[in-house]
mmCIF file of C-alpha atoms in Angstrom:
data_model
loop_
_atom_site.group_PDB
_atom_site.id
_atom_site.type_symbol
_atom_site.label_atom_id
_atom_site.label_comp_id
_atom_site.label_asym_id
_atom_site.label_seq_id
_atom_site.Cartn_x
_atom_site.Cartn_y
_atom_site.Cartn_z
ATOM 1 C CA MET A 27 0.000 0.000 0.000
ATOM 2 C CA TYR A 28 1.452 3.327 -1.068
ATOM 3 C CA SER A 29 1.703 6.227 1.372
ATOM 4 C CA ASP A 30 0.040 9.627 1.255
ATOM 5 C CA GLU A 31 3.489 11.099 0.608
ATOM 6 C CA PHE A 32 3.901 8.897 -2.471
ATOM 7 C CA TYR A 33 0.727 10.185 -4.071
ATOM 8 C CA MET A 34 1.394 13.775 -3.016
ATOM 9 C CA HIS A 35 4.716 13.656 -4.860
ATOM 10 C CA GLN A 36 2.769 12.760 -7.987
ATOM 11 C CA ALA A 37 0.313 15.592 -7.404
ATOM 12 C CA LEU A 38 3.212 18.052 -7.109
ATOM 13 C CA THR A 39 4.733 16.711 -10.320
ATOM 14 C CA LEU A 40 1.403 17.156 -12.113
ATOM 15 C CA ALA A 41 1.116 20.708 -10.801
ATOM 16 C CA ARG A 42 4.413 21.726 -12.441
ATOM 17 C CA ASN A 43 2.847 21.191 -15.862
ATOM 18 C CA GLY A 44 0.993 24.472 -15.332
ATOM 19 C CA ALA A 45 4.143 26.499 -14.686
ATOM 20 C CA GLY A 46 3.792 29.952 -16.217
ATOM 21 C CA PHE A 47 0.305 29.392 -17.594
ATOM 22 C CA THR A 48 -1.692 29.834 -14.373
ATOM 23 C CA ARG A 49 -0.226 33.086 -13.081
ATOM 24 C CA PRO A 50 -1.171 34.955 -11.018
ATOM 25 C CA ASN A 51 -2.928 31.825 -9.720
ATOM 26 C CA PRO A 52 -1.026 28.897 -8.179
ATOM 27 C CA MET A 53 0.127 25.645 -9.750
ATOM 28 C CA VAL A 54 -2.075 22.787 -8.549
ATOM 29 C CA GLY A 55 -2.118 19.074 -9.292
ATOM 30 C CA ALA A 56 -4.704 16.513 -8.168
ATOM 31 C CA LEU A 57 -5.011 12.722 -8.030
ATOM 32 C CA LEU A 58 -8.032 10.575 -7.204
ATOM 33 C CA VAL A 59 -7.065 7.231 -5.690
ATOM 34 C CA LYS A 60 -9.185 4.248 -4.615
ATOM 35 C CA ASP A 61 -7.865 0.896 -3.405
ATOM 36 C CA ASP A 62 -4.354 2.006 -4.372
ATOM 37 C CA VAL A 63 -5.370 2.605 -7.975
ATOM 38 C CA ILE A 64 -5.268 6.059 -9.569
ATOM 39 C CA MET A 65 -8.780 6.693 -10.863
ATOM 40 C CA GLY A 66 -8.278 10.199 -12.191
ATOM 41 C CA LYS A 67 -5.773 13.014 -12.342
ATOM 42 C CA GLY A 68 -5.471 16.567 -13.545
ATOM 43 C CA TYR A 69 -3.760 19.896 -13.069
ATOM 44 C CA HIS A 70 -4.639 23.568 -13.322
ATOM 45 C CA GLN A 71 -3.774 24.211 -16.954
ATOM 46 C CA LEU A 72 -4.627 27.834 -17.600
ATOM 47 C CA TYR A 73 -5.576 30.962 -15.680
ATOM 48 C CA GLY A 74 -9.354 31.235 -15.686
ATOM 49 C CA GLY A 75 -9.809 27.582 -16.646
ATOM 50 C CA PRO A 76 -11.041 24.617 -14.561
ATOM 51 C CA HIS A 77 -9.011 23.846 -11.460
ATOM 52 C CA ALA A 78 -7.019 20.655 -10.920
ATOM 53 C CA GLU A 79 -9.719 19.017 -8.798
ATOM 54 C CA VAL A 80 -12.321 19.439 -11.543
ATOM 55 C CA HIS A 81 -10.012 17.895 -14.150
ATOM 56 C CA ALA A 82 -9.336 14.943 -11.842
ATOM 57 C CA ILE A 83 -13.053 14.417 -11.105
ATOM 58 C CA LEU A 84 -13.924 14.508 -14.808
ATOM 59 C CA SER A 85 -11.089 12.073 -15.491
ATOM 60 C CA ALA A 86 -12.318 9.616 -12.848
ATOM 61 C CA GLY A 87 -16.038 9.863 -13.614
ATOM 62 C CA ARG A 88 -18.099 7.564 -11.378
ATOM 63 C CA ASN A 89 -14.912 6.210 -9.799
ATOM 64 C CA SER A 90 -14.681 9.467 -7.824
ATOM 65 C CA VAL A 91 -17.202 8.040 -5.344
ATOM 66 C CA GLY A 92 -15.416 6.765 -2.255
ATOM 67 C CA SER A 93 -11.981 7.884 -3.449
ATOM 68 C CA THR A 94 -9.215 9.919 -1.823
ATOM 69 C CA LEU A 95 -8.233 13.229 -3.366
ATOM 70 C CA TYR A 96 -4.564 14.211 -3.234
ATOM 71 C CA VAL A 97 -4.030 17.898 -3.972
ATOM 72 C CA ASN A 98 -1.117 20.198 -3.172
ATOM 73 C CA LEU A 99 -3.320 23.183 -2.261
ATOM 74 C CA GLU A 100 -6.496 23.421 -0.208
ATOM 75 C CA PRO A 101 -9.571 23.180 -2.484
ATOM 76 C CA CYS A 102 -10.934 26.677 -2.971
ATOM 77 C CA SER A 103 -14.107 27.768 -1.190
ATOM 78 C CA HIS A 104 -14.945 30.972 -3.041
ATOM 79 C CA HIS A 105 -16.496 31.947 -6.348
ATOM 80 C CA GLY A 106 -13.868 33.408 -8.656
ATOM 81 C CA LYS A 107 -13.526 32.682 -12.339
ATOM 82 C CA THR A 108 -14.717 29.152 -11.504
ATOM 83 C CA PRO A 109 -17.092 27.699 -8.854
ATOM 84 C CA PRO A 110 -15.717 26.521 -5.477
ATOM 85 C CA CYS A 111 -13.763 23.268 -5.772
ATOM 86 C CA CYS A 112 -14.728 22.105 -2.279
ATOM 87 C CA GLU A 113 -18.357 21.919 -3.412
ATOM 88 C CA ALA A 114 -17.357 19.862 -6.460
ATOM 89 C CA VAL A 115 -15.406 17.486 -4.195
ATOM 90 C CA VAL A 116 -18.427 16.833 -1.980
ATOM 91 C CA LYS A 117 -20.758 16.474 -4.949
ATOM 92 C CA ALA A 118 -18.421 13.881 -6.546
ATOM 93 C CA GLY A 119 -18.678 11.631 -3.473
ATOM 94 C CA ILE A 120 -15.024 11.890 -2.491
ATOM 95 C CA THR A 121 -14.686 10.714 1.105
ATOM 96 C CA ARG A 122 -11.111 11.747 1.979
ATOM 97 C CA VAL A 123 -8.900 14.672 1.016
ATOM 98 C CA VAL A 124 -5.145 14.917 1.572
ATOM 99 C CA CYS A 125 -3.737 18.398 0.921
ATOM 100 C CA ALA A 126 -0.217 19.713 1.291
ATOM 101 C CA MET A 127 -0.969 23.260 2.399
ATOM 102 C CA GLU A 128 -3.747 25.688 3.178
ATOM 103 C CA ASP A 129 -4.597 28.463 0.775
ATOM 104 C CA PRO A 130 -2.257 31.349 1.765
ATOM 105 C CA ASN A 131 -4.891 33.953 0.916
ATOM 106 C CA PRO A 132 -5.818 35.370 4.359
ATOM 107 C CA GLU A 133 -9.405 35.877 3.209
ATOM 108 C CA VAL A 134 -10.027 32.232 2.351
ATOM 109 C CA SER A 135 -7.377 30.212 4.202
ATOM 110 C CA GLY A 136 -8.892 27.172 5.930
ATOM 111 C CA LYS A 137 -12.424 27.752 4.690
ATOM 112 C CA GLY A 138 -12.228 25.043 2.045
ATOM 113 C CA ILE A 139 -10.997 22.512 4.574
ATOM 114 C CA ALA A 140 -13.707 23.552 7.032
ATOM 115 C CA TYR A 141 -16.385 23.101 4.347
ATOM 116 C CA LEU A 142 -15.159 19.602 3.543
ATOM 117 C CA ARG A 143 -15.152 18.523 7.186
ATOM 118 C CA GLU A 144 -18.599 20.000 7.741
ATOM 119 C CA HIS A 145 -19.852 17.797 4.909
ATOM 120 C CA GLY A 146 -18.362 14.580 6.258
ATOM 121 C CA VAL A 147 -15.113 14.486 4.286
ATOM 122 C CA THR A 148 -12.028 13.325 6.196
ATOM 123 C CA VAL A 149 -9.140 15.759 5.700
ATOM 124 C CA ARG A 150 -5.429 15.339 6.311
ATOM 125 C CA GLN A 151 -3.336 18.437 5.738
ATOM 126 C CA GLY A 152 0.363 19.278 5.827
ATOM 127 C CA VAL A 153 1.652 16.344 3.741
ATOM 128 C CA LEU A 154 4.837 17.570 1.957
ATOM 129 C CA ASN A 155 3.986 21.098 3.028
ATOM 130 C CA ALA A 156 7.538 22.415 2.559
ATOM 131 C CA GLU A 157 7.753 21.110 -1.014
ATOM 132 C CA ALA A 158 4.342 22.600 -1.803
ATOM 133 C CA GLU A 159 5.382 26.020 -0.485
ATOM 134 C CA VAL A 160 8.513 26.060 -2.654
ATOM 135 C CA LEU A 161 6.468 25.101 -5.702
ATOM 136 C CA ASN A 162 4.133 28.068 -5.236
ATOM 137 C CA GLU A 163 6.515 30.533 -3.596
ATOM 138 C CA ILE A 164 5.631 33.189 -6.177
ATOM 139 C CA PHE A 165 1.907 32.857 -5.508
ATOM 140 C CA ILE A 166 2.388 32.851 -1.729
ATOM 141 C CA LYS A 167 4.436 36.073 -1.738
ATOM 142 C CA TYR A 168 2.095 37.883 -4.103
ATOM 143 C CA ILE A 169 -1.200 36.875 -2.495
ATOM 144 C CA ARG A 170 0.042 37.945 0.947
ATOM 145 C CA THR A 171 1.824 41.187 0.056
ATOM 146 C CA LYS A 172 0.480 42.219 -3.376
ATOM 147 C CA LYS A 173 4.098 42.695 -4.434
ATOM 148 C CA PRO A 174 6.041 40.578 -6.922
ATOM 149 C CA PHE A 175 8.357 37.748 -5.960
ATOM 150 C CA VAL A 176 11.819 38.992 -6.976
ATOM 151 C CA ILE A 177 14.455 36.631 -8.385
ATOM 152 C CA LEU A 178 17.978 37.989 -8.783
ATOM 153 C CA LYS A 179 19.796 35.938 -11.422
ATOM 154 C CA PHE A 180 23.521 35.871 -12.134
ATOM 155 C CA ALA A 181 25.524 34.043 -14.797
ATOM 156 C CA MET A 182 29.200 34.163 -14.005
ATOM 157 C CA SER A 183 32.593 32.490 -14.272
ATOM 158 C CA LEU A 184 34.084 30.443 -11.469
ATOM 159 C CA ASP A 185 36.024 33.510 -10.331
ATOM 160 C CA GLY A 186 32.882 35.613 -10.094
ATOM 161 C CA LYS A 187 32.960 37.643 -13.321
ATOM 162 C CA ILE A 188 29.898 38.394 -15.467
ATOM 163 C CA ALA A 189 31.883 39.966 -18.308
ATOM 164 C CA THR A 190 35.472 40.580 -19.343
ATOM 165 C CA SER A 191 37.239 43.890 -18.805
ATOM 166 C CA ILE A 192 36.074 45.033 -22.279
ATOM 167 C CA GLY A 193 32.470 44.042 -21.571
ATOM 168 C CA GLU A 194 32.284 40.750 -23.476
ATOM 169 C CA SER A 195 29.831 38.315 -21.870
ATOM 170 C CA ARG A 196 28.524 35.961 -24.609
ATOM 171 C CA TRP A 197 28.545 33.236 -23.680
ATOM 172 C CA ILE A 198 29.872 32.527 -20.209
ATOM 173 C CA THR A 199 27.392 29.805 -19.352
ATOM 174 C CA GLY A 200 26.413 26.888 -21.577
ATOM 175 C CA GLU A 201 23.405 26.203 -23.732
ATOM 176 C CA GLU A 202 21.647 24.194 -21.022
ATOM 177 C CA SER A 203 21.830 27.116 -18.582
ATOM 178 C CA ARG A 204 20.480 29.482 -21.195
ATOM 179 C CA ARG A 205 17.614 27.086 -21.820
ATOM 180 C CA GLU A 206 16.804 27.091 -18.102
ATOM 181 C CA THR A 207 16.847 30.881 -18.162
ATOM 182 C CA HIS A 208 14.234 30.926 -20.898
ATOM 183 C CA LYS A 209 12.039 28.516 -18.921
ATOM 184 C CA LEU A 210 12.344 30.896 -15.980
ATOM 185 C CA ARG A 211 11.278 33.821 -18.160
ATOM 186 C CA HIS A 212 8.182 31.883 -19.218
ATOM 187 C CA CYS A 213 7.297 31.317 -15.548
ATOM 188 C CA CYS A 214 7.698 34.953 -14.473
ATOM 189 C CA ALA A 215 5.564 37.955 -15.314
ATOM 190 C CA ALA A 216 8.346 40.496 -15.812
ATOM 191 C CA ILE A 217 12.088 40.838 -16.351
ATOM 192 C CA MET A 218 14.225 43.871 -15.514
ATOM 193 C CA VAL A 219 17.629 45.182 -16.589
ATOM 194 C CA GLY A 220 19.493 48.456 -16.382
ATOM 195 C CA VAL A 221 19.925 50.735 -19.374
ATOM 196 C CA ASN A 222 23.667 49.989 -19.550
ATOM 197 C CA THR A 223 22.826 46.348 -20.214
ATOM 198 C CA VAL A 224 20.502 47.395 -23.039
ATOM 199 C CA ILE A 225 23.198 49.600 -24.568
ATOM 200 C CA ALA A 226 25.995 47.046 -24.197
ATOM 201 C CA ASP A 227 24.183 43.794 -25.046
ATOM 202 C CA ASN A 228 21.048 44.854 -26.967
ATOM 203 C CA PRO A 229 19.067 41.917 -25.512
ATOM 204 C CA LEU A 230 15.604 40.711 -26.509
ATOM 205 C CA LEU A 231 14.594 39.508 -23.012
ATOM 206 C CA THR A 232 11.945 37.254 -24.555
ATOM 207 C CA THR A 233 11.219 33.570 -23.968
ATOM 208 C CA ARG A 234 12.824 31.398 -26.634
ATOM 209 C CA ILE A 235 12.285 27.668 -26.151
ATOM 210 C CA GLU A 236 12.868 25.670 -29.311
ATOM 211 C CA ASP A 237 10.443 22.760 -29.132
ATOM 212 C CA GLY A 238 8.247 23.639 -32.072
ATOM 213 C CA SER A 239 5.648 25.297 -29.845
ATOM 214 C CA ASP A 240 4.632 28.936 -29.697
ATOM 215 C CA ARG A 241 2.672 28.559 -26.481
ATOM 216 C CA TYR A 242 5.345 29.965 -24.166
ATOM 217 C CA LEU A 243 4.798 33.377 -22.599
ATOM 218 C CA HIS A 244 7.031 36.429 -22.782
ATOM 219 C CA PRO A 245 7.594 38.557 -19.676
ATOM 220 C CA VAL A 246 6.930 42.272 -19.524
ATOM 221 C CA ARG A 247 10.315 43.901 -20.135
ATOM 222 C CA ILE A 248 11.413 46.663 -17.773
ATOM 223 C CA VAL A 249 14.408 48.962 -18.195
ATOM 224 C CA MET A 250 15.732 51.138 -15.381
ATOM 225 C CA ASP A 251 16.737 54.270 -17.316
ATOM 226 C CA SER A 252 16.528 57.552 -15.421
ATOM 227 C CA ASN A 253 17.380 59.805 -18.388
ATOM 228 C CA GLY A 254 15.807 57.879 -21.273
ATOM 229 C CA ARG A 255 19.070 56.710 -22.864
ATOM 230 C CA THR A 256 17.501 53.516 -24.252
ATOM 231 C CA PRO A 257 18.294 53.439 -28.002
ATOM 232 C CA PRO A 258 15.054 53.750 -30.005
ATOM 233 C CA ASP A 259 16.313 51.101 -32.448
ATOM 234 C CA CYS A 260 17.157 48.522 -29.758
ATOM 235 C CA ASN A 261 15.843 44.952 -29.958
ATOM 236 C CA LEU A 262 13.411 45.549 -27.104
ATOM 237 C CA LEU A 263 11.539 48.209 -29.043
ATOM 238 C CA LYS A 264 11.848 46.362 -32.351
ATOM 239 C CA THR A 265 9.890 43.492 -30.783
ATOM 240 C CA ILE A 266 7.290 45.556 -28.927
ATOM 241 C CA GLU A 267 4.544 43.386 -30.456
ATOM 242 C CA LEU A 268 5.828 40.372 -28.499
ATOM 243 C CA ALA A 269 5.754 41.907 -25.026
ATOM 244 C CA PRO A 270 5.351 45.375 -23.489
ATOM 245 C CA VAL A 271 8.375 47.495 -22.631
ATOM 246 C CA ILE A 272 8.275 49.721 -19.548
ATOM 247 C CA ILE A 273 11.064 52.259 -19.166
ATOM 248 C CA VAL A 274 11.386 53.533 -15.604
ATOM 249 C CA THR A 275 12.672 57.098 -15.601
ATOM 250 C CA SER A 276 13.166 60.031 -13.268
ATOM 251 C CA PRO A 277 11.233 63.310 -13.516
ATOM 252 C CA GLU A 278 14.395 64.828 -15.051
ATOM 253 C CA ILE A 279 14.146 62.812 -18.269
ATOM 254 C CA PRO A 280 14.519 65.160 -21.274
ATOM 255 C CA ASP A 281 11.230 65.679 -23.087
ATOM 256 C CA GLU A 282 12.737 64.696 -26.429
ATOM 257 C CA ASN A 283 13.923 61.356 -25.019
ATOM 258 C CA ARG A 284 10.514 60.628 -23.516
ATOM 259 C CA LEU A 285 8.722 61.459 -26.771
ATOM 260 C CA ARG A 286 11.114 59.404 -28.886
ATOM 261 C CA LEU A 287 10.677 56.289 -26.732
ATOM 262 C CA GLU A 288 6.915 56.672 -26.517
ATOM 263 C CA GLN A 289 6.759 56.907 -30.303
ATOM 264 C CA GLU A 290 8.473 53.506 -30.459
ATOM 265 C CA GLY A 291 5.748 52.006 -28.247
ATOM 266 C CA ALA A 292 7.419 52.022 -24.835
ATOM 267 C CA GLU A 293 5.523 52.996 -21.705
ATOM 268 C CA ILE A 294 7.351 55.644 -19.699
ATOM 269 C CA LEU A 295 6.907 55.171 -15.964
ATOM 270 C CA THR A 296 8.274 58.125 -14.006
ATOM 271 C CA ILE A 297 9.245 57.564 -10.381
ATOM 272 C CA ALA A 298 10.662 60.269 -8.130
ATOM 273 C CA GLY A 299 12.769 58.705 -5.399
ATOM 274 C CA GLU A 300 15.455 59.619 -2.906
ATOM 275 C CA ASP A 301 17.861 57.051 -4.360
ATOM 276 C CA ARG A 302 17.922 53.790 -6.352
ATOM 277 C CA VAL A 303 16.746 51.762 -3.365
ATOM 278 C CA ASP A 304 13.704 53.982 -2.859
ATOM 279 C CA ILE A 305 12.893 53.835 -6.560
ATOM 280 C CA ILE A 306 13.078 50.022 -6.568
ATOM 281 C CA ARG A 307 10.671 49.802 -3.629
ATOM 282 C CA GLN A 308 8.198 52.186 -5.262
ATOM 283 C CA LEU A 309 8.435 50.267 -8.536
ATOM 284 C CA LEU A 310 7.594 46.951 -6.880
ATOM 285 C CA SER A 311 4.476 48.437 -5.325
ATOM 286 C CA GLU A 312 3.410 49.724 -8.737
ATOM 287 C CA LEU A 313 4.065 46.368 -10.410
ATOM 288 C CA GLY A 314 1.986 44.630 -7.762
ATOM 289 C CA LYS A 315 -0.961 46.892 -8.569
ATOM 290 C CA ARG A 316 -0.646 45.714 -12.179
ATOM 291 C CA GLN A 317 -0.916 42.040 -11.125
ATOM 292 C CA ILE A 318 2.730 41.424 -11.975
ATOM 293 C CA ASP A 319 3.374 38.680 -9.457
ATOM 294 C CA SER A 320 7.015 37.901 -10.265
ATOM 295 C CA LEU A 321 10.112 39.691 -11.488
ATOM 296 C CA ILE A 322 13.496 38.453 -12.710
ATOM 297 C CA VAL A 323 16.389 40.884 -12.336
ATOM 298 C CA GLU A 324 19.100 39.978 -14.868
ATOM 299 C CA GLY A 325 21.501 42.895 -14.980
ATOM 300 C CA GLY A 326 23.626 44.776 -14.437
ATOM 301 C CA GLY A 327 25.695 45.153 -11.313
ATOM 302 C CA THR A 328 24.437 48.582 -10.240
ATOM 303 C CA LEU A 329 20.818 47.471 -10.484
ATOM 304 C CA ALA A 330 21.580 44.227 -8.642
ATOM 305 C CA ASP A 331 23.254 46.175 -5.840
ATOM 306 C CA ALA A 332 20.189 48.401 -5.437
ATOM 307 C CA CYS A 333 17.889 45.372 -5.318
ATOM 308 C CA VAL A 334 19.977 43.671 -2.641
ATOM 309 C CA ARG A 335 20.189 46.822 -0.525
ATOM 310 C CA SER A 336 16.446 47.390 -0.843
ATOM 311 C CA GLY A 337 15.793 44.018 0.799
ATOM 312 C CA CYS A 338 13.406 43.120 -2.010
ATOM 313 C CA VAL A 339 15.162 40.002 -3.318
ATOM 314 C CA ASP A 340 13.246 36.824 -2.492
ATOM 315 C CA LYS A 341 15.495 34.318 -4.237
ATOM 316 C CA TYR A 342 18.985 34.168 -5.751
ATOM 317 C CA LEU A 343 19.816 32.048 -8.797
ATOM 318 C CA THR A 344 23.479 31.868 -9.779
ATOM 319 C CA PHE A 345 24.732 29.925 -12.786
ATOM 320 C CA ILE A 346 28.470 29.275 -12.436
ATOM 321 C CA ALA A 347 30.473 28.250 -15.498
ATOM 322 C CA PRO A 348 33.724 26.242 -15.447
ATOM 323 C CA MET A 349 35.674 29.225 -16.750
ATOM 324 C CA LEU A 350 38.128 31.790 -15.418
ATOM 325 C CA ILE A 351 38.054 35.378 -16.697
ATOM 326 C CA GLY A 352 40.160 37.376 -14.247
ATOM 327 C CA GLY A 353 41.002 41.052 -14.458
ATOM 328 C CA ILE A 354 40.616 43.675 -11.771
ATOM 329 C CA SER A 355 38.330 45.703 -14.038
ATOM 330 C CA ALA A 356 36.192 42.784 -15.197
ATOM 331 C CA LEU A 357 32.562 43.134 -14.173
ATOM 332 C CA THR A 358 31.129 41.372 -11.137
ATOM 333 C CA PRO A 359 27.480 40.621 -10.270
ATOM 334 C CA LEU A 360 27.276 43.282 -7.554
ATOM 335 C CA GLU A 361 28.788 46.691 -8.109
ATOM 336 C CA GLY A 362 28.461 49.886 -6.077
ATOM 337 C CA GLU A 363 30.467 50.357 -2.920
ATOM 338 C CA GLY A 364 29.901 46.865 -1.643
ATOM 339 C CA PHE A 365 29.635 46.022 2.036
ATOM 340 C CA MET A 366 32.545 47.342 4.058
ATOM 341 C CA ARG A 367 32.209 44.884 6.950
ATOM 342 C CA ILE A 368 31.672 41.138 6.820
ATOM 343 C CA GLY A 369 29.186 41.386 9.652
ATOM 344 C CA ALA A 370 27.013 43.739 7.614
ATOM 345 C CA SER A 371 27.073 41.597 4.471
ATOM 346 C CA PRO A 372 23.880 39.789 3.440
ATOM 347 C CA ARG A 373 23.680 36.151 4.502
ATOM 348 C CA LEU A 374 21.813 33.488 2.578
ATOM 349 C CA ARG A 375 20.026 30.315 3.630
ATOM 350 C CA GLY A 376 18.571 27.187 2.065
ATOM 351 C CA MET A 377 21.379 26.972 -0.453
ATOM 352 C CA ARG A 378 21.062 24.170 -2.996
ATOM 353 C CA ALA A 379 23.396 23.270 -5.854
ATOM 354 C CA SER A 380 22.608 21.275 -8.977
ATOM 355 C CA ALA A 381 24.316 20.527 -12.285
ATOM 356 C CA VAL A 382 22.963 22.204 -15.435
ATOM 357 C CA GLY A 383 24.996 20.809 -18.307
ATOM 358 C CA ASN A 384 28.617 21.710 -17.506
ATOM 359 C CA ASP A 385 27.521 24.568 -15.231
ATOM 360 C CA ILE A 386 26.448 24.627 -11.597
ATOM 361 C CA LEU A 387 23.218 26.315 -10.514
ATOM 362 C CA ILE A 388 23.115 27.586 -6.935
ATOM 363 C CA GLU A 389 19.713 28.535 -5.505
ATOM 364 C CA ALA A 390 19.474 30.409 -2.216
ATOM 365 C CA TYR A 391 17.184 32.647 -0.197
ATOM 366 C CA PRO A 392 18.013 35.761 1.826
ATOM 367 C CA ASP A 393 18.446 35.286 5.544
ATOM 368 C CA GLU A 394 15.402 36.858 7.156
ATOM 369 C CA ASN A 395 17.579 38.169 10.001
ATOM 370 C CA TRP A 396 19.465 40.506 7.667
ATOM 371 C CA SER A 397 17.895 43.953 7.849
ATOM 372 C CA GLY A 398 19.522 45.565 4.795
#
């Protein structure tokens, strides 16, 4: 007889199939099991579409009666774009529900579980809770704070350089790492760089996954550019039909620069702040109001420094290539003045390393005890 944990692992795996397509809603997978046989399964496939539980119930048909539902998130109890899933569970005759975590939305948390118990359904919660929280860390942050989950991504050599002393950076990491980066872009609502990166690299910042499908999503592209120096013929503006471009400027931007960029289709977002850190914090609040639930910061070093000092980074992703660049003037991931004292330097936790082709990917989270 298989354990609840065994089936929950499968539900979590199913949920990942919805990565990028359900935002700003969570990724959810569901299994219906009876007598150790999977009767039905499904996952939340698209924002606004049927939830995972409904897909699983439809898949199982009459075999839903008397079964156990395994789902990584508490069945919803409210009317949104779809009816409440907890009502569908009861109606299908499901007698037991195993869920990994409660809905993090403070307005609905626990209400779905309470409804199920009130209608005679046995509920076990907390199975693989930690894994479920990591899976939906973007959703959890956004639903609780209405601000985007911020991922700071680096790609660097073994000696910590993101470009040579003359600015050359293509390609430090391998093809597999670049493919993972594009998958990340598909899963996040926005991507941000500084204007110097646009000028030096002329990036597209789109999602490019070569599998013959055009279903992958492009993030909103954001450029931090106080004076409107973004070249009007850059790749970002040449591909404005693929994804919006927001250029974040200061009130001092010259009128001619503003007009030129607006004529190319960019949105000019003016933020008056005391410094870069203040501007970053104001920007995140504005992005949250636009339902942008996640943001990748890809470059450059000045922007990365401001994000770290603002305390807004929720996760660090660092791709390290088996390469040495050297050079005292070669660029590093974090610029600015740096941290003068070791005791004041940011500490990270939950560090995990994995191989991506010939590169190493290190994932880590900021230590909550660091105050910035």
